Structures are given as C-alpha cells and as structure tokens.
Amino acid sequence: MSAEHLDPAVLAALPPGSEIISIAQHGKTNWSTGLRIDVNVNDDEQEFFIKILDRQDAAQLAEGEYEAEKALIEYIPENVVHPIAWGRFQDDPSKAFFLTTFRNLRARSPSIAQFLPILKKLHQESVSPNGKFGFHVTTFYGASPMINDWTDSWEEFFARELRSNLEYAFRYRGDDPELRKVADEFFAKVIPRLMRPLQTNGRSIKPTLCHGDLWDGNIQIDVDTKQPVIFDACCFYGHSEMDLQCMRDPRYAIGLEFVDQYKKEVGMSEPHEDFDDRNAVYSMRNDVLTAGMWPQWAPLLQRVKQEMLRLLAKYPDGLAGFQDPREKGLNGIAA
C-alpha cells in the first residue's frame, strides 16, 4: 500500500511534512483493519499504528477508543498506546480511523508482579472528573456500545449496563424467555443485594477509571521497554472490581491467582464478604457480550442463567435479607 491509498483525513493527522516510507497491514483486530505506517519527518523516521473502521458506528468506535486511551495515559503513560487522532474519512465518511504511535508488542501475558502495580496505580490514583460513575463519550465493549451516562449510583450504572448487554445478546442469538424471566428476578433481588450495600450505611466506592475489557488478549509486552501495555480500552469511571471481570473464567491466562493478589495488595470494597459474588456478577457482563458477539460462545448464556439461579437461591429475599456486618458481632450478635 502506498500514500495515495490513504485517505486525506489520515494524511492530515500525520505530522506535518511526513513522507511515507512504508505502509503494511499489522496486528489482528476483530472490528477493524490495522496498519503500520512508517514516515520520514525532516530525516527523523517515525512509526504509527492506525485502525480503520468500516462498519456501523465507526466514528463513535474511533472516538470512544481515542478518548479511553487519552484518559488512561494520564495515569499510566508507559503502559498504554499513545493516541494521536481520530476522525472520519474525507472521501468516505462512513469509515473512520484511530491513529496512535506504534509500539512493538509481543503477544505474551505479563507476570502478576509486572502487571499488578500498573493496575493498582490506575485504580488508586484515577479520579472521576465530576465524582460520578460514567464517561463523557460512548465507549464500546467489542462492538457493543456502553451506556455511559453519568450517575451517582453504581447500582444504577451497572444494572442498566447488564440489561443492555442482555438485549444485545438476545438481538444476535435469539430471544430466551426463560433467561428473561430469571433475569427479571435477578435484577429485582440480587443486583440490589450486592450493589446497594457498596454505597449505604457509611460505605462508599470511588468512581475509578476502569480499562473495561481487561483480558490477556488486550495486554502485551513492549519489546523495547519490556513493560506491559494495555490497549483496546472501553473506559468508564466505575467500581474498580469491574476490571477483574474476565479473570474469573479459566479460559483466560490472567485468572484467579491475579484476583487473589489484587485483594491482598489493593484491597476489596466493603462488604468484604460479598466480594466473590460481586465478581461472579461482574463476570456475567463479559460472558453475555462474548455470547452476543461470537456464535461459538452462545452456550455462555446458559452458564449466566445458572449463575443467576445460584445467586437467587443464595439471596432469595434480596436486599431485605441483607445482614449488615457493621451491625453484627462476629457471632451474629448485635454489637
């Protein structure tokens, strides 16, 4: 591919005076075409990576990823790709692009010792610009748009997101009246039981910048710096434990051992006793959307249904059955 094949909007996003040295397809992307662009700028060779999106919501996808990486770079600049620009194609506005600096990445998962301090820094130092849960633009979990409208309630944010995820899966895998019925009871009982105590009776959670899709496929090692680099972000300000959602499933390389270490070094939100069940609920989001995006993973919806039934059996009275550990002694006697 040569310079004349690049859209004028892409050429305009490159540094002024750029002379194209080479353009080559690079990387494996599910929703876009990836290219490496090498340029010469005043005898200085520079390398860039571009995603070209040719699908519905292309511009929103490009903007969402640009803004997500821009937010991440404020806290962990050595561990993310550096966003440069996004925009619509000039010659075909149905297409869009997202331009970054090029990083020479190796598809290898980092060790816990390498990656945990990075996630700890992001979660502990990031601050929501308005103290609320949400994000200022739509971001996308794969091809599914998130509902990022700002809210003070984490329960509200998560419930509307998971409902939207289920509708996305039903749209592509067909309706499931039984799962709908189970989900209605689940939203009425389990979601309030596990989410509301996070922000009641003196407890609070800080809206933390979450990567949003943190699995080993989105974490690689920079060959030059030897540092872990995360990419393909769908950021939002949310409950930090959401970034552990993919790690519950053994199909992922970064798993429960990382979660256990995170609990020790970063900590758990109160009530601590609910951590594992919150993690189970958060992992449903990933399973539902994975099933919706990939036909071969459709059976995950049955697993979600079984998990919902398990938690409904554990919390049959919903929030009404919550016994606040702050109001009890260790033996269940009022303190």
Short mmCIF file of C-alpha atoms in Angstrom, two decimals:
data_model
loop_
_atom_site.label_atom_id
_atom_site.label_comp_id
_atom_site.label_asym_id
_atom_site.label_seq_id
_atom_site.Cartn_x
_atom_site.Cartn_y
_atom_site.Cartn_z
CA MET A 1 0.00 0.00 0.00
CA SER A 2 1.23 3.50 -0.81
CA ALA A 3 0.44 7.02 0.34
CA GLU A 4 -2.13 7.58 -2.39
CA HIS A 5 -4.22 4.80 -0.85
CA LEU A 6 -4.51 6.67 2.46
CA ASP A 7 -7.49 8.93 2.93
CA PRO A 8 -6.68 12.66 3.04
CA ALA A 9 -8.01 12.86 6.61
CA VAL A 10 -5.46 10.25 7.70
CA LEU A 11 -2.61 12.01 5.91
CA ALA A 12 -3.62 15.28 7.59
CA ALA A 13 -3.43 13.60 11.02
CA LEU A 14 0.22 12.63 10.50
CA PRO A 15 2.98 15.10 11.47
CA PRO A 16 3.36 18.00 9.01
CA GLY A 17 5.89 17.22 6.31
CA SER A 18 5.54 13.45 6.67
CA GLU A 19 6.93 11.43 3.76
CA ILE A 20 5.51 7.90 3.69
CA ILE A 21 8.23 5.24 3.82
CA SER A 22 6.00 2.19 4.04
CA ILE A 23 2.50 1.03 4.89
CA ALA A 24 1.78 -2.55 5.90
CA GLN A 25 -1.07 -4.48 7.48
CA HIS A 26 -0.31 -5.02 11.14
CA GLY A 27 -1.94 -6.81 14.04
CA LYS A 28 -5.07 -8.88 14.39
CA THR A 29 -8.19 -6.85 15.01
CA ASN A 30 -11.78 -8.05 15.27
CA TRP A 31 -13.61 -4.89 14.32
CA SER A 32 -11.12 -3.03 12.13
CA THR A 33 -8.15 -3.15 9.78
CA GLY A 34 -4.79 -2.41 11.41
CA LEU A 35 -1.92 -0.75 9.56
CA ARG A 36 1.62 0.23 10.47
CA ILE A 37 2.71 3.47 8.82
CA ASP A 38 6.40 4.44 8.74
CA VAL A 39 7.16 8.04 7.83
CA ASN A 40 10.14 10.35 7.47
CA VAL A 41 9.77 13.79 9.06
CA ASN A 42 12.80 16.02 8.47
CA ASP A 43 15.14 13.00 8.39
CA ASP A 44 13.51 11.58 11.52
CA GLU A 45 11.85 8.20 11.00
CA GLN A 46 8.64 7.78 12.98
CA GLU A 47 6.22 4.87 13.26
CA PHE A 48 2.46 4.94 13.69
CA PHE A 49 -0.40 2.48 14.02
CA ILE A 50 -3.84 3.10 12.61
CA LYS A 51 -7.15 1.32 12.95
CA ILE A 52 -9.50 1.76 10.02
CA LEU A 53 -13.13 1.07 10.87
CA ASP A 54 -15.66 0.28 8.17
CA ARG A 55 -18.84 -0.61 9.99
CA GLN A 56 -21.88 0.90 11.66
CA ASP A 57 -20.95 3.37 14.40
CA ALA A 58 -17.41 3.62 13.00
CA ALA A 59 -16.92 7.21 14.13
CA GLN A 60 -18.24 6.51 17.64
CA LEU A 61 -15.96 3.48 17.92
CA ALA A 62 -12.94 5.55 16.89
CA GLU A 63 -13.80 8.43 19.20
CA GLY A 64 -14.51 6.10 22.12
CA GLU A 65 -11.17 4.34 21.87
CA TYR A 66 -9.31 7.62 21.40
CA GLU A 67 -10.90 9.17 24.50
CA ALA A 68 -10.37 5.98 26.52
CA GLU A 69 -6.66 5.83 25.73
CA LYS A 70 -6.39 9.56 26.36
CA ALA A 71 -7.86 9.05 29.84
CA LEU A 72 -5.55 6.11 30.62
CA ILE A 73 -2.41 7.91 29.52
CA GLU A 74 -2.89 10.47 32.29
CA TYR A 75 -2.20 7.81 34.93
CA ILE A 76 -0.15 5.04 33.30
CA PRO A 77 1.59 6.68 30.31
CA GLU A 78 4.25 3.99 29.95
CA ASN A 79 1.68 1.23 29.76
CA VAL A 80 -0.79 2.34 27.08
CA VAL A 81 -0.64 3.22 23.41
CA HIS A 82 -0.44 6.98 22.86
CA PRO A 83 -3.48 8.31 20.98
CA ILE A 84 -2.85 10.94 18.31
CA ALA A 85 -6.09 11.48 16.42
CA TRP A 86 -9.39 10.05 15.31
CA GLY A 87 -11.75 11.13 12.57
CA ARG A 88 -13.99 10.29 9.66
CA PHE A 89 -12.56 9.60 6.24
CA GLN A 90 -12.79 12.58 3.94
CA ASP A 91 -13.56 10.52 0.84
CA ASP A 92 -15.95 8.09 2.56
CA PRO A 93 -17.46 9.47 5.80
CA SER A 94 -18.94 6.05 6.62
CA LYS A 95 -15.38 4.98 7.51
CA ALA A 96 -13.34 6.25 10.44
CA PHE A 97 -9.84 5.90 11.86
CA PHE A 98 -7.96 5.92 15.16
CA LEU A 99 -4.27 6.86 14.99
CA THR A 100 -1.62 6.10 17.64
CA THR A 101 2.12 5.91 18.00
CA PHE A 102 3.43 2.46 17.09
CA ARG A 103 4.59 0.13 19.85
CA ASN A 104 6.42 -3.09 19.07
CA LEU A 105 4.34 -5.54 21.09
CA ARG A 106 4.81 -9.21 21.78
CA ALA A 107 1.75 -11.38 22.41
CA ARG A 108 2.81 -12.57 25.85
CA SER A 109 0.95 -12.07 29.10
CA PRO A 110 2.82 -10.23 31.86
CA SER A 111 3.51 -11.77 35.23
CA ILE A 112 1.44 -10.79 38.24
CA ALA A 113 4.46 -8.95 39.64
CA GLN A 114 4.72 -6.93 36.41
CA PHE A 115 1.09 -6.06 35.92
CA LEU A 116 -0.42 -5.69 39.38
CA PRO A 117 1.42 -2.43 40.25
CA ILE A 118 0.14 -0.90 36.99
CA LEU A 119 -3.50 -1.75 37.69
CA LYS A 120 -3.06 -0.69 41.32
CA LYS A 121 -1.74 2.72 40.23
CA LEU A 122 -4.60 3.20 37.77
CA HIS A 123 -7.28 2.26 40.28
CA GLN A 124 -5.86 4.16 43.23
CA GLU A 125 -4.81 7.37 41.51
CA SER A 126 -7.53 7.92 38.92
CA VAL A 127 -10.30 10.38 39.77
CA SER A 128 -13.65 10.90 38.09
CA PRO A 129 -13.86 14.46 36.73
CA ASN A 130 -17.24 15.03 38.40
CA GLY A 131 -17.22 12.39 41.14
CA LYS A 132 -19.78 10.29 39.26
CA PHE A 133 -19.88 6.93 37.52
CA GLY A 134 -19.85 7.06 33.73
CA PHE A 135 -17.77 8.53 30.91
CA HIS A 136 -18.03 11.60 28.69
CA VAL A 137 -18.41 9.66 25.42
CA THR A 138 -19.78 6.29 24.35
CA THR A 139 -17.19 3.53 24.56
CA PHE A 140 -17.60 0.06 23.07
CA TYR A 141 -17.10 -3.37 24.59
CA GLY A 142 -16.14 -5.03 21.32
CA ALA A 143 -18.98 -3.96 19.03
CA SER A 144 -21.48 -3.27 21.82
CA PRO A 145 -21.95 0.38 22.88
CA MET A 146 -21.87 1.13 26.58
CA ILE A 147 -24.40 3.36 28.32
CA ASN A 148 -22.04 5.80 29.98
CA ASP A 149 -24.49 8.47 31.16
CA TRP A 150 -23.25 9.96 34.44
CA THR A 151 -24.85 8.80 37.69
CA ASP A 152 -24.12 8.89 41.42
CA SER A 153 -25.31 5.29 41.82
CA TRP A 154 -23.09 2.38 40.91
CA GLU A 155 -26.11 0.09 41.18
CA GLU A 156 -27.89 2.15 38.53
CA PHE A 157 -24.85 2.22 36.24
CA PHE A 158 -24.19 -1.50 36.41
CA ALA A 159 -27.83 -2.61 36.21
CA ARG A 160 -28.56 -0.60 33.08
CA GLU A 161 -25.31 -1.84 31.50
CA LEU A 162 -26.06 -5.51 32.17
CA ARG A 163 -29.64 -5.10 30.92
CA SER A 164 -28.27 -3.53 27.74
CA ASN A 165 -25.79 -6.41 27.40
CA LEU A 166 -28.57 -8.97 27.61
CA GLU A 167 -30.59 -7.16 24.95
CA TYR A 168 -27.52 -7.14 22.71
CA ALA A 169 -27.13 -10.91 23.15
CA PHE A 170 -30.84 -11.56 22.51
CA ARG A 171 -30.64 -9.49 19.33
CA TYR A 172 -27.88 -11.67 17.88
CA ARG A 173 -28.59 -15.07 19.48
CA GLY A 174 -32.36 -15.02 19.62
CA ASP A 175 -34.75 -14.37 22.46
CA ASP A 176 -34.73 -16.61 25.54
CA PRO A 177 -37.96 -16.18 27.54
CA GLU A 178 -36.68 -18.36 30.37
CA LEU A 179 -33.50 -16.31 30.74
CA ARG A 180 -35.55 -13.11 30.59
CA LYS A 181 -37.74 -14.34 33.45
CA VAL A 182 -34.76 -15.35 35.56
CA ALA A 183 -33.01 -12.05 34.77
CA ASP A 184 -36.03 -10.00 35.85
CA GLU A 185 -35.94 -11.63 39.29
CA PHE A 186 -32.17 -11.33 39.37
CA PHE A 187 -32.34 -7.56 38.75
CA ALA A 188 -35.05 -7.21 41.39
CA LYS A 189 -33.22 -9.15 44.10
CA VAL A 190 -29.54 -9.93 43.54
CA ILE A 191 -28.41 -6.65 41.96
CA PRO A 192 -29.75 -4.50 44.86
CA ARG A 193 -28.45 -7.02 47.39
CA LEU A 194 -24.88 -6.97 46.06
CA MET A 195 -24.58 -3.43 44.66
CA ARG A 196 -26.50 -1.20 47.06
CA PRO A 197 -24.51 -2.08 50.22
CA LEU A 198 -21.42 -0.65 48.49
CA GLN A 199 -22.89 2.84 48.93
CA THR A 200 -25.04 2.64 52.06
CA ASN A 201 -24.61 2.77 55.84
CA GLY A 202 -21.44 4.84 55.64
CA ARG A 203 -19.83 2.79 52.87
CA SER A 204 -18.73 4.35 49.61
CA ILE A 205 -16.77 3.47 46.49
CA LYS A 206 -14.70 5.88 44.44
CA PRO A 207 -15.53 6.07 40.73
CA THR A 208 -12.29 4.67 39.36
CA LEU A 209 -11.06 4.74 35.77
CA CYS A 210 -11.52 1.19 34.51
CA HIS A 211 -10.00 -0.15 31.30
CA GLY A 212 -13.26 -2.01 30.81
CA ASP A 213 -12.08 -5.06 28.81
CA LEU A 214 -9.03 -6.25 30.68
CA TRP A 215 -8.20 -9.75 29.46
CA ASP A 216 -4.87 -11.21 28.38
CA GLY A 217 -5.60 -10.56 24.68
CA ASN A 218 -5.55 -6.83 25.42
CA ILE A 219 -2.31 -6.91 27.43
CA GLN A 220 1.05 -7.47 25.73
CA ILE A 221 4.73 -6.76 26.34
CA ASP A 222 6.56 -3.89 24.66
CA VAL A 223 9.68 -5.43 23.12
CA ASP A 224 11.66 -2.22 23.56
CA THR A 225 10.68 -1.19 27.10
CA LYS A 226 9.83 -4.70 28.44
CA GLN A 227 6.76 -3.06 30.01
CA PRO A 228 3.19 -4.42 29.86
CA VAL A 229 0.99 -2.38 27.52
CA ILE A 230 -2.81 -2.40 27.58
CA PHE A 231 -4.93 -1.42 24.59
CA ASP A 232 -8.44 -1.79 23.07
CA ALA A 233 -9.87 0.07 26.06
CA CYS A 234 -13.56 0.77 26.62
CA CYS A 235 -13.07 3.02 29.62
CA PHE A 236 -15.58 4.27 32.15
CA TYR A 237 -15.40 5.52 35.72
CA GLY A 238 -16.79 2.65 37.76
CA HIS A 239 -16.21 0.21 40.58
CA SER A 240 -12.57 -0.87 40.39
CA GLU A 241 -13.50 -4.54 40.87
CA MET A 242 -15.14 -4.47 37.42
CA ASP A 243 -11.69 -4.67 35.84
CA LEU A 244 -11.38 -8.19 37.30
CA GLN A 245 -14.45 -9.43 35.45
CA CYS A 246 -12.65 -11.58 32.86
CA MET A 247 -10.29 -13.16 35.37
CA ARG A 248 -12.90 -15.47 36.90
CA ASP A 249 -13.01 -17.73 33.85
CA PRO A 250 -10.21 -20.32 33.45
CA ARG A 251 -10.17 -19.76 29.68
CA TYR A 252 -8.17 -16.58 30.31
CA ALA A 253 -4.44 -16.60 31.02
CA ILE A 254 -4.72 -13.92 33.72
CA GLY A 255 -7.00 -15.51 36.27
CA LEU A 256 -7.96 -16.00 39.88
CA GLU A 257 -4.38 -16.02 41.13
CA PHE A 258 -4.16 -12.40 39.98
CA VAL A 259 -7.51 -11.65 41.65
CA ASP A 260 -6.30 -13.12 44.96
CA GLN A 261 -3.16 -10.99 44.84
CA TYR A 262 -5.20 -7.90 43.92
CA LYS A 263 -7.36 -8.43 47.00
CA LYS A 264 -4.25 -8.53 49.19
CA GLU A 265 -2.37 -5.58 47.68
CA VAL A 266 -5.16 -3.28 46.52
CA GLY A 267 -7.98 -4.42 48.74
CA MET A 268 -11.68 -5.20 48.50
CA SER A 269 -14.67 -2.93 48.80
CA GLU A 270 -16.93 -3.39 51.80
CA PRO A 271 -18.78 -5.58 52.49
CA HIS A 272 -15.74 -7.82 52.02
CA GLU A 273 -17.93 -10.89 52.41
CA ASP A 274 -19.67 -10.09 49.11
CA PHE A 275 -16.51 -9.86 47.00
CA ASP A 276 -16.73 -13.26 45.32
CA ASP A 277 -20.41 -12.90 44.49
CA ARG A 278 -19.82 -9.39 43.11
CA ASN A 279 -17.06 -10.86 40.96
CA ALA A 280 -19.46 -13.54 39.73
CA VAL A 281 -22.00 -10.87 38.77
CA TYR A 282 -19.40 -8.70 37.04
CA SER A 283 -18.16 -11.70 35.05
CA MET A 284 -21.68 -12.10 33.65
CA ARG A 285 -21.17 -8.93 31.64
CA ASN A 286 -18.23 -10.44 29.80
CA ASP A 287 -19.99 -13.78 29.26
CA VAL A 288 -23.18 -12.18 27.95
CA LEU A 289 -21.37 -9.93 25.47
CA THR A 290 -18.97 -12.68 24.39
CA ALA A 291 -22.01 -14.84 23.62
CA GLY A 292 -23.62 -11.98 21.73
CA MET A 293 -20.57 -11.23 19.60
CA TRP A 294 -19.39 -14.75 18.82
CA PRO A 295 -21.81 -17.56 17.84
CA GLN A 296 -19.45 -20.26 19.11
CA TRP A 297 -19.74 -18.80 22.62
CA ALA A 298 -23.56 -18.77 22.69
CA PRO A 299 -23.61 -21.53 25.38
CA LEU A 300 -22.24 -18.95 27.83
CA LEU A 301 -25.78 -17.60 28.13
CA GLN A 302 -26.83 -20.86 29.75
CA ARG A 303 -23.98 -20.52 32.21
CA VAL A 304 -25.13 -16.98 33.01
CA LYS A 305 -28.63 -18.32 33.64
CA GLN A 306 -27.29 -20.96 36.03
CA GLU A 307 -25.22 -18.37 37.89
CA MET A 308 -28.24 -16.13 38.21
CA LEU A 309 -30.25 -19.04 39.63
CA ARG A 310 -27.42 -19.88 42.05
CA LEU A 311 -27.33 -16.35 43.40
CA LEU A 312 -31.12 -16.12 43.57
CA ALA A 313 -31.10 -19.26 45.71
CA LYS A 314 -28.44 -17.71 47.93
CA TYR A 315 -30.27 -14.37 48.25
CA PRO A 316 -33.97 -15.26 47.98
CA ASP A 317 -35.04 -12.17 49.93
CA GLY A 318 -32.82 -9.76 48.03
CA LEU A 319 -31.80 -6.62 49.88
CA ALA A 320 -34.36 -7.34 52.62
CA GLY A 321 -32.25 -10.33 53.64
CA PHE A 322 -29.02 -8.35 53.98
CA GLN A 323 -27.48 -8.53 57.45
CA ASP A 324 -25.06 -5.66 57.68
CA PRO A 325 -21.74 -6.88 59.13
CA ARG A 326 -21.26 -3.42 60.65
CA GLU A 327 -24.28 -4.03 62.84
CA LYS A 328 -23.27 -7.51 63.98
CA GLY A 329 -20.58 -9.06 66.09
CA LEU A 330 -18.53 -11.88 64.70
CA ASN A 331 -21.02 -14.40 66.08
CA GLY A 332 -24.04 -12.66 64.67
CA ILE A 333 -24.84 -10.90 67.96
CA ALA A 334 -25.65 -7.22 67.74
CA ALA A 335 -22.59 -5.20 68.56
#
